[in-house]
Tab-separated table of C-alpha atoms in Angstrom:
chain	number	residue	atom	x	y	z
A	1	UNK	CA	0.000	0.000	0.000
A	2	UNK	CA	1.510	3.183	-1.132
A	3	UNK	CA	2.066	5.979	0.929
A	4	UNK	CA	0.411	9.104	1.079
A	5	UNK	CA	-2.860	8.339	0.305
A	6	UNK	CA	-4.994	7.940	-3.124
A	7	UNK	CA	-4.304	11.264	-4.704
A	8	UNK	CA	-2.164	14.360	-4.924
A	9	UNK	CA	-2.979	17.528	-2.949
A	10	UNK	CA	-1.502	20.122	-4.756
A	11	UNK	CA	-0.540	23.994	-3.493
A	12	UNK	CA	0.713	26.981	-5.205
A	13	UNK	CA	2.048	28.395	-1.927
A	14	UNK	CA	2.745	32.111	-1.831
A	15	UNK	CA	5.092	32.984	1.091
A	16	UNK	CA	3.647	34.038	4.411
A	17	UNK	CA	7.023	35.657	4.899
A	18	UNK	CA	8.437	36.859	1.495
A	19	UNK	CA	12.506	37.886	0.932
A	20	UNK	CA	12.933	41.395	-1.103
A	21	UNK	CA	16.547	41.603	-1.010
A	22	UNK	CA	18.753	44.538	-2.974
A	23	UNK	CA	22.225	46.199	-2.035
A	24	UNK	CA	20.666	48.892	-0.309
A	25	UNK	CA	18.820	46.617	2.158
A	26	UNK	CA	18.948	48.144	5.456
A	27	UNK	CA	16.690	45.065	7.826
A	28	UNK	CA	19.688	42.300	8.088
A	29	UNK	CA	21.205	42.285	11.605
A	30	UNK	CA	24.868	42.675	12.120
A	31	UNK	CA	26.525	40.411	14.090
A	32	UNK	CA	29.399	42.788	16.323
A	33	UNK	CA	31.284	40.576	19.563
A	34	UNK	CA	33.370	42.274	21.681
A	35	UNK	CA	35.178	39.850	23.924
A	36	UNK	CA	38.239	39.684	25.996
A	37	UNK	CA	39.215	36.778	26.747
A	38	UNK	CA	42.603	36.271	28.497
A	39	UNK	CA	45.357	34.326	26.672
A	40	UNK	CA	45.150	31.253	28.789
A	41	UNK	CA	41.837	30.249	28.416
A	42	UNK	CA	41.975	30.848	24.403
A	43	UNK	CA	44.934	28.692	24.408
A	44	UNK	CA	42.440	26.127	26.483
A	45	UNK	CA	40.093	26.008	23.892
A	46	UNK	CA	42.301	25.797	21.287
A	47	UNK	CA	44.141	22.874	22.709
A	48	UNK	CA	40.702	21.111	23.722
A	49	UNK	CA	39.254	21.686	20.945
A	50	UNK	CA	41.946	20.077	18.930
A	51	UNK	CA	41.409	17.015	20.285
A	52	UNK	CA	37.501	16.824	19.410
A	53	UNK	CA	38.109	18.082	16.100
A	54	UNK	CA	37.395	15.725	13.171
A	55	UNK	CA	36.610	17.504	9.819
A	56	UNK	CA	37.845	15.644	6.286
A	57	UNK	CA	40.238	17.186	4.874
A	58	UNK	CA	41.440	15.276	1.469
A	59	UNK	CA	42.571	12.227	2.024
A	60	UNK	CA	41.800	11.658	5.375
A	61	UNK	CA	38.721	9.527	7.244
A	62	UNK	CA	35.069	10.306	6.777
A	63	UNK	CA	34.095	12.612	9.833
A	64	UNK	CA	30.468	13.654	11.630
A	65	UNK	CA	28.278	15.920	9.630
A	66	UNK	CA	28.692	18.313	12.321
A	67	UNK	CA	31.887	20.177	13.394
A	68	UNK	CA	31.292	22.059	16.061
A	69	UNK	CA	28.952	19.847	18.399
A	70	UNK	CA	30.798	16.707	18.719
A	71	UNK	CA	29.250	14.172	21.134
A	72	UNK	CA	25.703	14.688	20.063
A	73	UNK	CA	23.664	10.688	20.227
A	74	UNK	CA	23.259	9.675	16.521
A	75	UNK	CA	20.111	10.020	15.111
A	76	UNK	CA	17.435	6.111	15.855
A	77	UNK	CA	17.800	3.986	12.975
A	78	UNK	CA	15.223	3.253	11.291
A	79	UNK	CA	13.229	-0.044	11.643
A	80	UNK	CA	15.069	-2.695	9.350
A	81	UNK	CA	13.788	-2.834	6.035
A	82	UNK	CA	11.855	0.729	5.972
A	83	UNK	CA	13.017	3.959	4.541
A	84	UNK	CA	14.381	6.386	6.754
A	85	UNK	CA	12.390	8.872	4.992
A	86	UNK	CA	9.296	7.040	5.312
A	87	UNK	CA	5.978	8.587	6.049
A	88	UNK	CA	8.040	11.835	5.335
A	89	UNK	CA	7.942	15.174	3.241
A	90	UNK	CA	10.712	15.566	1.162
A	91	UNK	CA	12.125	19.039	-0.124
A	92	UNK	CA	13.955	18.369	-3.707
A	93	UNK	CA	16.340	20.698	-4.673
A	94	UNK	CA	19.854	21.207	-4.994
A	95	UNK	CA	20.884	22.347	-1.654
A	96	UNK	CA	24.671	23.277	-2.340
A	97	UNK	CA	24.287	26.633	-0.282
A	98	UNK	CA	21.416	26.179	2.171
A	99	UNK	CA	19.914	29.870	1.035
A	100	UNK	CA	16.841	31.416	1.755
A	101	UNK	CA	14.930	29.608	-0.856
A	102	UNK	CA	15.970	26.107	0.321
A	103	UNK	CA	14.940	27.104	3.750
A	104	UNK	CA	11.568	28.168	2.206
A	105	UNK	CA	11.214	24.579	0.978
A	106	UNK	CA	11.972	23.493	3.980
A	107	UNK	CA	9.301	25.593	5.934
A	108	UNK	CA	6.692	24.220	3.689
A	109	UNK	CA	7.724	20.371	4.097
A	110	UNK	CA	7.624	21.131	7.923
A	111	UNK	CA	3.609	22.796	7.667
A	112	UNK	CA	2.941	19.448	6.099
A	113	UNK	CA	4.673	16.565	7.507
A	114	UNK	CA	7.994	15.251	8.721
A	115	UNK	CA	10.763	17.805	6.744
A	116	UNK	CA	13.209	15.751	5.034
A	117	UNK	CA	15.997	17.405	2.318
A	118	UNK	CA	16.574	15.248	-0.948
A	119	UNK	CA	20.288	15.355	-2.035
A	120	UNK	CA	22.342	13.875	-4.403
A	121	UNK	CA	26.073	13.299	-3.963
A	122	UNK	CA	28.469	12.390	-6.600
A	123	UNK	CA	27.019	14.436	-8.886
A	124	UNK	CA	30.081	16.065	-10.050
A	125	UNK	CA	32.270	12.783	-10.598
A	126	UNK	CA	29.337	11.273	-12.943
A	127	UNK	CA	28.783	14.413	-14.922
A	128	UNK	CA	32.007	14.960	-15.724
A	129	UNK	CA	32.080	18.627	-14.056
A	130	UNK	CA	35.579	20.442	-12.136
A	131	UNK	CA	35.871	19.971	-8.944
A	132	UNK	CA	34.674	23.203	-7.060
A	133	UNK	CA	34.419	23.917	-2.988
A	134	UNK	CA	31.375	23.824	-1.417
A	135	UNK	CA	29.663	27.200	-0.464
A	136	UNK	CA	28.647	25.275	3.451
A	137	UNK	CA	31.242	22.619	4.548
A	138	UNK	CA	29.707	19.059	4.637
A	139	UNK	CA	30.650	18.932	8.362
A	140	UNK	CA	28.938	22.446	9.383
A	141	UNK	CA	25.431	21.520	7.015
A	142	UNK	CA	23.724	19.588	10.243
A	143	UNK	CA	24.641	23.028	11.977
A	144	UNK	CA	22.632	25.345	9.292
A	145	UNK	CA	19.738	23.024	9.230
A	146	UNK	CA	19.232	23.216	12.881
A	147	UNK	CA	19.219	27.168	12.839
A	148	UNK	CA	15.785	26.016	10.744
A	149	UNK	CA	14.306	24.307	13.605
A	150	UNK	CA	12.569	27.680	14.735
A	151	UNK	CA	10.943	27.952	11.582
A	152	UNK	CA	9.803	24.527	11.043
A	153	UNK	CA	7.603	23.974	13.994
A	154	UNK	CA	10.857	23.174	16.317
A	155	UNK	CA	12.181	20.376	13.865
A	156	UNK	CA	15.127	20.709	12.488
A	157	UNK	CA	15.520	18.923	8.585
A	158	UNK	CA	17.599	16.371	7.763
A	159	UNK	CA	19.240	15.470	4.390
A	160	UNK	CA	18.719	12.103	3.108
A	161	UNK	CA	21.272	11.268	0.135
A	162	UNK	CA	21.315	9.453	-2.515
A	163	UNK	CA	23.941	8.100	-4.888
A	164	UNK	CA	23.666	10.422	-8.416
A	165	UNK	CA	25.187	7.270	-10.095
A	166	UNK	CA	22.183	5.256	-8.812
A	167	UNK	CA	19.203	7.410	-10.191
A	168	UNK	CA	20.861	9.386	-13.428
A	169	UNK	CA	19.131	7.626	-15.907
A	170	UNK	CA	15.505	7.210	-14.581
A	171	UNK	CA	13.290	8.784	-16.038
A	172	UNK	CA	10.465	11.060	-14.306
A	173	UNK	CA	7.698	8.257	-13.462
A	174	UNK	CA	10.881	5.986	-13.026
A	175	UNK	CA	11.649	8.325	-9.705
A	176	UNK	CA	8.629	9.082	-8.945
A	177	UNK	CA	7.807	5.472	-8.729
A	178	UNK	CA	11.359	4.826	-6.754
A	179	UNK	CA	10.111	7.827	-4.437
A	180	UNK	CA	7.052	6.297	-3.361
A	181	UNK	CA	7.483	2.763	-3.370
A	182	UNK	CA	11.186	2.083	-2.591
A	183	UNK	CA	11.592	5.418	-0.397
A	184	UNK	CA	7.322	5.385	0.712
A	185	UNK	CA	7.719	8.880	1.098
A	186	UNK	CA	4.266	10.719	1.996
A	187	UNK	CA	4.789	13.573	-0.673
A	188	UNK	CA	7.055	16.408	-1.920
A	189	UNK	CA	7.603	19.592	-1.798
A	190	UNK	CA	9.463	21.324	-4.872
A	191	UNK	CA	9.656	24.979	-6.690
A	192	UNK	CA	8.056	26.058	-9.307
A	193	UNK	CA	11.454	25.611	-11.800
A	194	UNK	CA	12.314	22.242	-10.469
A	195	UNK	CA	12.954	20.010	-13.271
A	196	UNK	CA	13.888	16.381	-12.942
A	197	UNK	CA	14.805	13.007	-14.376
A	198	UNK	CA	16.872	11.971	-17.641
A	199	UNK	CA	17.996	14.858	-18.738
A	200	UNK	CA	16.216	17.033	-16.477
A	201	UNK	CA	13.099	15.842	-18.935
A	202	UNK	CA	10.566	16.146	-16.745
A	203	UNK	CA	9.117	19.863	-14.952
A	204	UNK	CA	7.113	20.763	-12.134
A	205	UNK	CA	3.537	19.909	-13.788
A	206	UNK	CA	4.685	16.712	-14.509
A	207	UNK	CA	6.096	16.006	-10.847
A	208	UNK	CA	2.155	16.849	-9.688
A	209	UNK	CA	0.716	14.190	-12.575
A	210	UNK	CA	3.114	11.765	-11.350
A	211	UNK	CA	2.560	12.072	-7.968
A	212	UNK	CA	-1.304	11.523	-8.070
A	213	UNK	CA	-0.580	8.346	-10.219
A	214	UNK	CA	1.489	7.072	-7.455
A	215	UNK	CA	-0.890	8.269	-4.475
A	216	UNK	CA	1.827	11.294	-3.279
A	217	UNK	CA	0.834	14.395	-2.216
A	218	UNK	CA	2.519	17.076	-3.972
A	219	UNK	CA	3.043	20.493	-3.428
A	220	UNK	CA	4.601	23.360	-5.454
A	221	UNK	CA	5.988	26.883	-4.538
A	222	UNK	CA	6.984	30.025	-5.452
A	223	UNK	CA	10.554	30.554	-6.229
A	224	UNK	CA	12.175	33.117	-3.446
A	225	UNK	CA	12.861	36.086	-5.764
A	226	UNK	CA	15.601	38.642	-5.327
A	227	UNK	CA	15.165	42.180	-6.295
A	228	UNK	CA	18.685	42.424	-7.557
A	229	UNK	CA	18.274	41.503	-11.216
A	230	UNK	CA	21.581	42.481	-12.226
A	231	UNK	CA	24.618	42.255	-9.820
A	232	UNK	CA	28.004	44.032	-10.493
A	233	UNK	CA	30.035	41.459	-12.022
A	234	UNK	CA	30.427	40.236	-15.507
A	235	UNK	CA	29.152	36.677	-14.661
A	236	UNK	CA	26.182	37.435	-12.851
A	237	UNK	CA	25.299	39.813	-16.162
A	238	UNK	CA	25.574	36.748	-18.007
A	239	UNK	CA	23.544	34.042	-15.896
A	240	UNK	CA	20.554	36.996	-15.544
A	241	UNK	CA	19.847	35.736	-19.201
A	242	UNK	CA	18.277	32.642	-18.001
A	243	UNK	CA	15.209	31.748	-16.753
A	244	UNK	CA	16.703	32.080	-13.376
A	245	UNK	CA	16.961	35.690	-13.523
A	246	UNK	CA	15.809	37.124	-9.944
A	247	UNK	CA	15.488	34.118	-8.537
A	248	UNK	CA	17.828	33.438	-5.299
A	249	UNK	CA	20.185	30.635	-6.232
A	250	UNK	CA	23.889	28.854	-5.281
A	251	UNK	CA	25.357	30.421	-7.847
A	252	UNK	CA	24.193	33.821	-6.983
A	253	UNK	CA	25.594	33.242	-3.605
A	254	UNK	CA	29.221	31.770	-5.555
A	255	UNK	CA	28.837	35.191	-7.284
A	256	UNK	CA	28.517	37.056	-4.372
A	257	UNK	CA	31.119	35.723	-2.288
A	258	UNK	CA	33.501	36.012	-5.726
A	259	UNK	CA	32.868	39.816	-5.368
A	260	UNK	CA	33.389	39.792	-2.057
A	261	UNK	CA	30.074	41.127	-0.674
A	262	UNK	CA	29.199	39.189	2.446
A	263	UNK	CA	26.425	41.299	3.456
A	264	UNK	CA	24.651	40.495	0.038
A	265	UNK	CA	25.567	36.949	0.931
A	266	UNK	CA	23.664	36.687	4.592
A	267	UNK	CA	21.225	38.039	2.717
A	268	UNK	CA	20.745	35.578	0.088
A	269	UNK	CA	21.239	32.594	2.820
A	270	UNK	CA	19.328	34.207	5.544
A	271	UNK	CA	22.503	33.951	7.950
A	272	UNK	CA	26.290	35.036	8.098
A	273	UNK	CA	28.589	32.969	5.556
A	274	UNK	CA	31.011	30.384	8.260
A	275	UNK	CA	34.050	29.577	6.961
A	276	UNK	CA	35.607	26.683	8.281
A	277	UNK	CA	38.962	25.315	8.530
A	278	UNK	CA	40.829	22.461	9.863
A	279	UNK	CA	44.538	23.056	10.550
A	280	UNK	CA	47.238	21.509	12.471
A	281	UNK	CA	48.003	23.905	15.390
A	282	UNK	CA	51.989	24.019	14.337
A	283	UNK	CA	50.558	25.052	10.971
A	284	UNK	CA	49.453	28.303	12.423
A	285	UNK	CA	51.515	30.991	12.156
A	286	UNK	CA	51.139	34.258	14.438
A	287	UNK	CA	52.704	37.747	14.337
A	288	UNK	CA	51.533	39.765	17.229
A	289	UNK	CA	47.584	40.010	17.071
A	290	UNK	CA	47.476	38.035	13.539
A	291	UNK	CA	47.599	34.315	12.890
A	292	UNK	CA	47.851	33.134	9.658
A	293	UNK	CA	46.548	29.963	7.780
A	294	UNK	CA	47.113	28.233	4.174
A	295	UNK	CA	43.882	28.363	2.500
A	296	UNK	CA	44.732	25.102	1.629
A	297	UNK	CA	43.313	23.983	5.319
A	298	UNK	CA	39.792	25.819	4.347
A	299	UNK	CA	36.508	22.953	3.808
A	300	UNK	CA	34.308	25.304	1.812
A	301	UNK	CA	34.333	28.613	-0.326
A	302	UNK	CA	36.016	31.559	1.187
A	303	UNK	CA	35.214	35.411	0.111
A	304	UNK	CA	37.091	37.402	-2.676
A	305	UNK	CA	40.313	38.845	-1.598
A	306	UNK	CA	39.949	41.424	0.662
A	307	UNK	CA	39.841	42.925	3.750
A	308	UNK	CA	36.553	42.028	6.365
A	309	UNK	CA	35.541	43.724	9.615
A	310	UNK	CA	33.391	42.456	11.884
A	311	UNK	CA	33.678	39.742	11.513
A	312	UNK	CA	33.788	36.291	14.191
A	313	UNK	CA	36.199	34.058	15.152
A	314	UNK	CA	35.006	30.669	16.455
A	315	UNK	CA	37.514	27.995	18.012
A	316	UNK	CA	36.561	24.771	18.246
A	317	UNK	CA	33.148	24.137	19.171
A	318	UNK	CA	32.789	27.089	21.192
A	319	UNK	CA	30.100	28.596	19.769
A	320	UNK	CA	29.039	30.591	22.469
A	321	UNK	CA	32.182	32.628	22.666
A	322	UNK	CA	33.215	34.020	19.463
A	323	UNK	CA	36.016	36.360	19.288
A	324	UNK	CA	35.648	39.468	17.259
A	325	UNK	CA	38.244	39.737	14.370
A	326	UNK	CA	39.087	41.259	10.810
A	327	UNK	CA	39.776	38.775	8.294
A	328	UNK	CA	42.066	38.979	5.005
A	329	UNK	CA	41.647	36.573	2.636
A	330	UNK	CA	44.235	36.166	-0.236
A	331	UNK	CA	45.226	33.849	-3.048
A	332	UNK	CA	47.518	31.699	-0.967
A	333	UNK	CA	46.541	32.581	3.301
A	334	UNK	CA	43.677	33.844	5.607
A	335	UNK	CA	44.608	36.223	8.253
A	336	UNK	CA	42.653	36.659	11.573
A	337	UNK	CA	43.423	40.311	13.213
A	338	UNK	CA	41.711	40.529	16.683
A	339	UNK	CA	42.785	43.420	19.281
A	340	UNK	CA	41.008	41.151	22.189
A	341	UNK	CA	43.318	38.745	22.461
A	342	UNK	CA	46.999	37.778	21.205
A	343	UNK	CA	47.034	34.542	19.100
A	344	UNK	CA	49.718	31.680	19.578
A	345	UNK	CA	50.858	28.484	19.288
A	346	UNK	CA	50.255	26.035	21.638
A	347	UNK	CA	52.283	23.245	22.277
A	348	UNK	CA	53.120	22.517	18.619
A	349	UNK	CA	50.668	19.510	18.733
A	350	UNK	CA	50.324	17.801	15.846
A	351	UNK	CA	46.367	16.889	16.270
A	352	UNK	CA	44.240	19.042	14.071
A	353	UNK	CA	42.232	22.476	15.043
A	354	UNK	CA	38.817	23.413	14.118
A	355	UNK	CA	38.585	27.509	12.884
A	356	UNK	CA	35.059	28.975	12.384
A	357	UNK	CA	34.968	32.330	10.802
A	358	UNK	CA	31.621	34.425	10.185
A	359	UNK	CA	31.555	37.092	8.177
A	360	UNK	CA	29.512	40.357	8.716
């Protein structure tokens, strides 16, 4: 018996809470600690810290999802043989940067049912495409989608993935069918633009005729629009040409961090942008209030070279402490400025060191 019910309910949703975003936007919250913590118990947290740490880096072992609250129970398993998104909603998308318009999908899955995010790894590999950094860092994404829980009636999403490899040539009633009979999902929640299948053959209209044949509720939104049609690069000039034009997206956030404007970025993903790296604690190098680390160390997309005030420095997983810093970010290093607190060395451990860095 399939899940879901024996036909689809299907919603146009408009936003309760819509996003109007420009450069000129005044409403986003700035983010400003001052803290003074003495030397000693910095150097604490950095040497405690180190030994919780366990981000991937390349090369090394698989690590928890999330970087900064080790410790946490795992999630129950689900009962052999059934689908861990069983009974659920599930949000499809491609969630590379966890924006405002993913969280929107998320909001709705949550008003419905049990909010689950559909994502696909390996797409890259199959397709062929460059490797590129992520825009969150696969350890800090449990981290984001817990910041949701306030909007999603006090549960937080969680991303079930599938293998790209496994699904790239179904067609759209092939995954449909694989959503509700293998996964016995409860129904979906997509945007208006989603396309999906072979080829990315099949659109949103034919996601809702699908899921009545196969007794899913299904249930399609609005895409979250942004009011800046054009930004100031070259690239983003180019992509407004498509269909996306307007519409919040990763690669208007990728664009955005390229040029180095992190306030547009919190806008378009509803929070400030966390870098994270993982270093070796003899890797850092300090110079009176500056320490200094390889960009090599960083798990996900940093800003455009520049210069960045106000920005917040989090070590380890002390997140309720962050140090207030200015960042540089160039080709080759990162630099952390802070007039709190001097920055050194600690026992030239070799055991690696979690670095959380918010911008604006």
């Amino acid at each position: 018996m399939l899940c879901g019910g024996s036909g689809a309910s299907v919603h146009l949703w408009d936003h309760r809470h819509p996003f109007t975003l420009g450069f000129g936007f005044n409403g986003a919250q700035r983010y400003s600690f001052v803290l003074r913590p003495s030397l000693a118990r910095l150097q604490q947290r950095m040497k405690s810290s180190s030994s919780r740490s366990h981000c991937k880096t390349p090369g090394q072992t698989p690590v928890p999802h999330d970087c900064f609250r080790q410790g946490e129970a795992d999630p129950e398993l689900p009962v052999e043989g059934l689908s861990p998104v069983a009974g659920g909603i599930v949000a499809l998308g491609k969630f590379d940067a966890l924006h405002i318009g993913h969280r929107e999908l998320a909001i709705q899955a949550a008003r419905i049912g049990t909010p689950y995010l559909l994502s696909f790894v390996g797409m890259a590999e199959v397709l062929g495409w460059k490797p590129r950094a992520p825009i969150v860092a696969k350890c800090d994404r449990k981290r984001v989608l817990s910041s949701w829980s306030s909007c999603c009636g006090n549960v937080a999403p969680v991303e079930f993935e599938i293998e790209f490899g496994s699904v790239r040539h179904l067609n759209p009633q092939q995954f449909v069918e694989k959503l509700s009979r293998e996964l016995r999902v409860s129904g979906v929640v997509a945007g208006e633009n989603y396309r999906f299948g072979y080829k990315a053959s099949g659109d949103s209209s034919e996601l809702v005729r699908l899921c009545e044949e196969y007794g899913l509720s299904a249930y399609i939104i609005h895409s979250v629009m942004d009011k800046n049609q054009v930004c100031g690069t070259g690239e983003i000039q180019e992509d407004s040409k498509s269909k996306e034009r307007g519409q919040v997206s990763s690669t208007r956030v990728r664009h955005a961090l390229a040029a180095g404007d992190v306030s547009y970025v919190r806008e378009l993903l509803g929070r400030p942008h966390r870098l994270i790296s993982r270093v070796r604690v003899q890797d850092i190098t300090s110079k009176g209030r500056r320490i200094s680390l390889e960009t090599s160390s960083l798990l996900n997309l940093p800003p455009g070279n520049g210069v960045y005030k106000a920005c917040s420095l989090i070590v380890g997983d002390d997140e309720d402490h962050p140090v207030s810093c200015k960042v540089v970010v160039d080709s080759l290093n990162l630099h952390i400025e802070t007039e709190e607190v001097r920055f050194r060395n600690s026992d030239g451990s070799q055991e690696f060191l979690l670095l959380g860095v918010e911008f604006g």
